[in-house]
Amino acid sequence: MARAFPSVVIENLHPLIDGGRYPIKRIVGEDLVVEADIFKDGHDVVAASLKWRVLGKRAWRETPMNFVDNDRWRGVCTLYDEDIHEYTVEAWTDTFRSWQAEFAKKFEAGISDLRSEALEGAALIEAAARRARDRADRKRLSEFSQQISTGANSEIHAIARSGELEVLMATYPDRAAAAQYDPAPHVVVDRPAALIAAWYEFFPRSAEGRGDGGSTFRDCLPRVDDARAMGFDVIYFPPIHPIGHTNRKGRNNSTTYEPGEPGVPWAIGSEAGGHKAVEPSLGTLEDFDWLEKEVRKRAMEIALDFAINCSPDHPYVKEHPDWFYKRPDGTIKYAENPPKKYEDIYPLNFRCENWRELWAEMKSVVLFWAECGVRIFRVDNPHTKPVAFWEYLIRGVREKYPDTIFLSEAFTRPKMMKALAKAGFNQSYTYFTWRNSKRELIEYFTELTQTEMSEYFRPNLWTNTPDILPFVLQEGGPPAFMIRVALAATLSPLYGIYSGYELCENEALPGREEYLDSEKYQYKERDWNVPGNIKDWIARLNKIRKENRALQLYTNLRFHDADNDAILFYSKMTAARDNVILVVVNLDPHRKQNSFVYVPVESFGQMESDVYQVQDLLSGATYTWRGRRNYVELDPNIQPAHIFLVRR
Amino acid sequence: MARAFPSVVIENLHPLIDGGRYPIKRIVGEDLVVEADIFKDGHDVVAASLKWRVLGKRAWRETPMNFVDNDRWRGVCTLYDEDIHEYTVEAWTDTFRSWQAEFAKKFEAGISDLRSEALEGAALIEAAARRARDRADRKRLSEFSQQISTGANSEIHAIARSGELEVLMATYPDRAAAAQYDPAPHVVVDRPAALIAAWYEFFPRSAEGRGDGGSTFRDCLPRVDDARAMGFDVIYFPPIHPIGHTNRKGRNNSTTYEPGEPGVPWAIGSEAGGHKAVEPSLGTLEDFDWLEKEVRKRAMEIALDFAINCSPDHPYVKEHPDWFYKRPDGTIKYAENPPKKYEDIYPLNFRCENWRELWAEMKSVVLFWAECGVRIFRVDNPHTKPVAFWEYLIRGVREKYPDTIFLSEAFTRPKMMKALAKAGFNQSYTYFTWRNSKRELIEYFTELTQTEMSEYFRPNLWTNTPDILPFVLQEGGPPAFMIRVALAATLSPLYGIYSGYELCENEALPGREEYLDSEKYQYKERDWNVPGNIKDWIARLNKIRKENRALQLYTNLRFHDADNDAILFYSKMTAARDNVILVVVNLDPHRKQNSFVYVPVESFGQMESDVYQVQDLLSGATYTWRGRRNYVELDPNIQPAHIFLVRR
């Protein structure tokens, strides 16, 4: 038989991922709303607390939970420490409230002999007096106990329901037999940049837009400043490590290359070093350090690419041949996705005999760059390595550098994308890049923001990447670029563009989503201020994001009706409703579209009349709207979206 | 770092109650369908098995799982042992299928140098040969290996895809690095009576229907035989223990009683004994034993009421006053639900100082009656005792008597009802008794049969109880009685009536659901064959239940459209579709109703034409129907329901 037994049932705790196997995620200052079913046998009243603490710390913090409905209770706390926390629910029988309710029922039913009931109440209060830490409280409780044990029924009834006694009894409850939900699930509390940031990706070697040769780290500041002027927070570099020579790819992925062609940055490793070195043509580690600090000075930071690929020239190939896959003849296997071959890359075997050594070395690579000041890593193709490896690596790095952020670049099947997020990735690439229609966008973002995924999967929305020039951009021209970046910037607090986007670059290999003359394989000539660029549009979007708290929240996204299927209409607002944003986007880059949109006025809170003003933060224009149904018209060649601030 | 790591991700196992905290339930011979998300990094093919075993046994049984869609896999097993089992999923990399797929891709892409690939395949097959337990298999695998290591590409391609090699390789997979879902959840496998039974409740003292004095156990056989003739399987008796004298209730719950009034059977305990004794006016323990055996001879069984109430005269009151609640003056508290008082009952305090002793004694009561041959207990008001207590008691009793079935009589809040079922109750009372409208019935039975509840909560549908004469029966007369029992008998394989129902007894205390002159408080005079009884209707229902396997299944309930809101239309069919039942019920006891009903012909399987026959098993009449839309008309005064057997 059990030594003790749970006095109260606590079930169906929410949020809870896979029964508590994986943590949920929050950023510093974010709320954690916890719900649970809490009940017990019989008619007693129960009480409950939400408890939380930094993992490994002794003392719990706590806040009372409130009854919602149907045995459901809810508590809310705010997490301020950038650390892993645990949270749980404690519940107990509220003996005072139970007595209070019973006494009231009997008194109101006109039962006159309540002597016994009075003495029971007095005893409960006297026991609380003994628990009271504050001397004045102790004294006051004893007085109450005395009054109740000797008073007339009507007096007792009044005292029992007095606010002062209720507060005192709630301050010193008898929790000796309290039950606790066990084991307590975890919540990873990240710094804000894990959820709120605008990313700008560029190749350092293309920083100056010269086609005849590479730029270095020392040449990157103008590009960084331009990104800063556009309002970006994170500068993300493709791999900066030495590029291999053996089987180096040429222009447009040619299997042969001409002298002077720079190779693919993802084919890592040469005589100049591996993952802990920098490509000599970009400069030195000192140059990188300098750049890293310059970027920090601008209140921005660099994200590095963590791509676990080795060129045949990588030092690992000689030093640790046992880490690679071998062919029966003893040679090392290159990467393949039959019939495609990647002769310039050797994949590592994460299940090799010496996997522990390999895993530890991989962790040491990330720690090396963390030591250099880098705290954001975009991880290349994590879905081709064991999920357990990422759980190990991310936990290990964050033990030393808790502010490190990992972005999962897994464009793969949905469950693997979720598994990587659960295993520890702080952010994830998404299918946004290919979601264009109204129905697709509503369906996908409802799943992302309104289901369990929102607890652990933070979408970083990319309009384009060096690997993906979506067809919508190839076909839709500059209006499509304005539409897609407006969606990315407002659907999630976290988004990114790959440079060239602001110039509306959209020349692709025919029938494919690959860039023509992609800078993955060559130096790229560009005029960063070419006429027709949309830098000002992007700058306005980022400014609006920074100035409106509602756009820095994530799960507050709500879609609303619009009559026209080309018009997407959604809102974001703060919990206090002091920042209400309405976004209207014309998804059709080719034609002017108009629609009635149905404004969620009922969620605006109290209004003096049904008339209100909406100020378009993109154009500055202000409109007077009335009630739910209002008219919009968007010409993609002028302005394909409104971002309205509601003014009451 | 971990000593080993899961090579394959296994997640989102279904069924799984509260992360595995509680078992699911099945009856012997029932299928267990298990699904899980199974996937790994990279392009390897995975394979998976569903495994199960009796808890504590060493050897697992297993069956392959099949890929469904979107990384979802499914396996099915049938459970034959009446015992607690555990089940889990094991998954591994199918190295042979992975190699086979890669070889085929390359061969079909016209790559000519596949020497290395051939040797890899040969090595995999040779390794399987070493694992082969059968000598002939070992030899055959070695031959295949030889052929593949030396053959031409086209030969290898053909051999690699040969059925013989595929089967051999699937027989001897390399599961050294297999991952297993852990911890394995449990499934309680009960005997069929836990799910399939018709219950008949009567007061032994009223067996003969004499108003002037009590019947004894020895007088009960005619009643049992009558119930048997109606097709009932379980005879359920209200408490048969000695009834207390102190504060005994009189007719219609009067607080005073006349000499000779028998008292309430739920006020247990007198000088004649407590929960392990029988009320002397019913006979002796030997008499009960005789009756129990007579009932068994009829392929029926007795269910006893386990009601944890003590009259003030119960031996526990003297022997264990510490088990009860005390008032400040030291006297024992009677039961209350303010302002109602139950002065004839003392509740036990399950949280008293000596709770272990009390809990053990309660378990010993059930074991005592199990020893006497009783294996079904209807538990009175379990929601007023700790859930943990029931988990302890049910587990303890079933350790010794695994065929024991517990029915939870908790008419309370939904989450407590679910918690008790999860804690171990094999069956539960439901809200069916008060669900009358079409919308209510569809909503409630969809929740019961189509959600997670169906895994652990088995509804025992009661048309009436000694405490509940629903208003629909008070108002609807005999047609209402026919309607409600037809619903109970077909919506679940498990249902019950309280005697008098078959006589359409419906006199209530005004405005209440209490029976007038309830036999809870007095002897009841009855003519068990009074004209107007519906015994034949009930007998037909039970016969149809016994002859149609579809009605012995539970989660196969599906509702279908009927135009008329008074017509409820549902189907039950076997998985093999060899028994297809359509039920049409007129929910209106007052008026003839007609409707078009929409038959789910698409789920009948292949049919030669869209014409089919439906035979009404209640009336014997056969109708020819065509396609989905067909017409029905039901007069409640003639026959308020059809139970159609579909004949193709």
Short mmCIF file of C-alpha atoms in Angstrom, two decimals, chain B residues 25-27 188 190-200 233-236 301-304 375-382 390 394 398 403-411 416-430 444 448 453-462 492-496 545 554:
data_model
loop_
_atom_site.label_atom_id
_atom_site.label_comp_id
_atom_site.label_asym_id
_atom_site.label_seq_id
_atom_site.Cartn_x
_atom_site.Cartn_y
_atom_site.Cartn_z
CA LYS B 25 -9.04 -1.46 -21.52
CA ARG B 26 -9.94 -4.32 -23.84
CA ILE B 27 -11.90 -7.55 -23.49
CA VAL B 188 -6.17 -4.31 -18.91
CA ASP B 190 -11.09 -8.18 -19.09
CA ARG B 191 -13.46 -11.06 -19.60
CA PRO B 192 -16.27 -10.30 -22.09
CA ALA B 193 -18.87 -9.60 -19.38
CA ALA B 194 -17.02 -6.37 -18.63
CA LEU B 195 -18.28 -5.00 -21.94
CA ILE B 196 -21.15 -7.19 -23.08
CA ALA B 197 -24.03 -7.80 -20.69
CA ALA B 198 -27.62 -6.94 -19.92
CA TRP B 199 -28.24 -6.24 -16.24
CA TYR B 200 -31.43 -6.69 -14.28
CA ASP B 233 -27.15 -11.91 -18.02
CA VAL B 234 -26.47 -10.21 -14.71
CA ILE B 235 -28.72 -10.07 -11.65
CA TYR B 236 -27.80 -7.04 -9.59
CA GLU B 301 -24.24 -14.18 -12.44
CA ILE B 302 -25.00 -12.01 -9.47
CA ALA B 303 -23.59 -8.51 -9.05
CA LEU B 304 -23.49 -7.18 -5.52
CA ARG B 375 -17.25 -11.38 -9.35
CA ILE B 376 -19.18 -8.25 -10.20
CA PHE B 377 -19.53 -5.28 -7.87
CA ARG B 378 -21.62 -2.23 -8.49
CA VAL B 379 -19.94 0.43 -6.38
CA ASP B 380 -22.18 2.99 -4.74
CA ASN B 381 -21.09 6.64 -4.90
CA PRO B 382 -17.37 6.04 -5.55
CA TRP B 390 -10.23 2.86 -5.71
CA ILE B 394 -9.44 -2.57 -7.53
CA ARG B 398 -7.96 -8.19 -9.17
CA ASP B 403 -12.10 -11.73 -13.38
CA THR B 404 -13.64 -9.24 -10.96
CA ILE B 405 -15.61 -6.44 -12.57
CA PHE B 406 -16.31 -3.09 -10.91
CA LEU B 407 -19.10 -0.78 -12.02
CA SER B 408 -18.78 2.83 -10.92
CA GLU B 409 -22.07 4.37 -9.85
CA ALA B 410 -20.79 7.92 -10.04
CA PHE B 411 -23.43 10.35 -11.22
CA MET B 416 -14.47 12.73 -11.81
CA MET B 417 -16.43 10.11 -13.75
CA LYS B 418 -13.50 9.78 -16.16
CA ALA B 419 -10.93 9.74 -13.36
CA LEU B 420 -12.67 6.81 -11.68
CA ALA B 421 -12.75 4.86 -14.95
CA LYS B 422 -9.05 5.57 -15.47
CA ALA B 423 -8.30 4.50 -11.90
CA GLY B 424 -9.65 1.03 -12.66
CA PHE B 425 -13.43 0.80 -12.80
CA ASN B 426 -14.33 -1.61 -15.59
CA GLN B 427 -17.71 -0.05 -16.26
CA SER B 428 -19.41 3.23 -15.45
CA TYR B 429 -22.85 4.71 -15.05
CA THR B 430 -23.47 7.50 -17.52
CA TYR B 444 -22.90 12.30 -25.84
CA LEU B 448 -18.23 8.18 -25.46
CA MET B 453 -12.86 7.98 -23.53
CA SER B 454 -13.62 4.85 -25.56
CA GLU B 455 -10.23 3.48 -24.52
CA TYR B 456 -11.00 3.32 -20.81
CA PHE B 457 -14.63 4.25 -20.07
CA ARG B 458 -17.24 1.52 -20.68
CA PRO B 459 -20.74 2.93 -20.39
CA ASN B 460 -23.34 0.79 -18.67
CA LEU B 461 -26.58 2.45 -19.76
CA TRP B 462 -29.37 2.49 -17.20
CA SER B 492 -23.95 0.09 -25.95
CA PRO B 493 -23.32 -3.65 -25.50
CA LEU B 494 -23.77 -2.96 -21.79
CA TYR B 495 -27.02 -1.77 -20.25
CA GLY B 496 -29.39 -2.37 -17.40
CA ARG B 545 -28.27 -8.40 -29.14
CA TYR B 554 -18.88 -0.71 -28.82
#
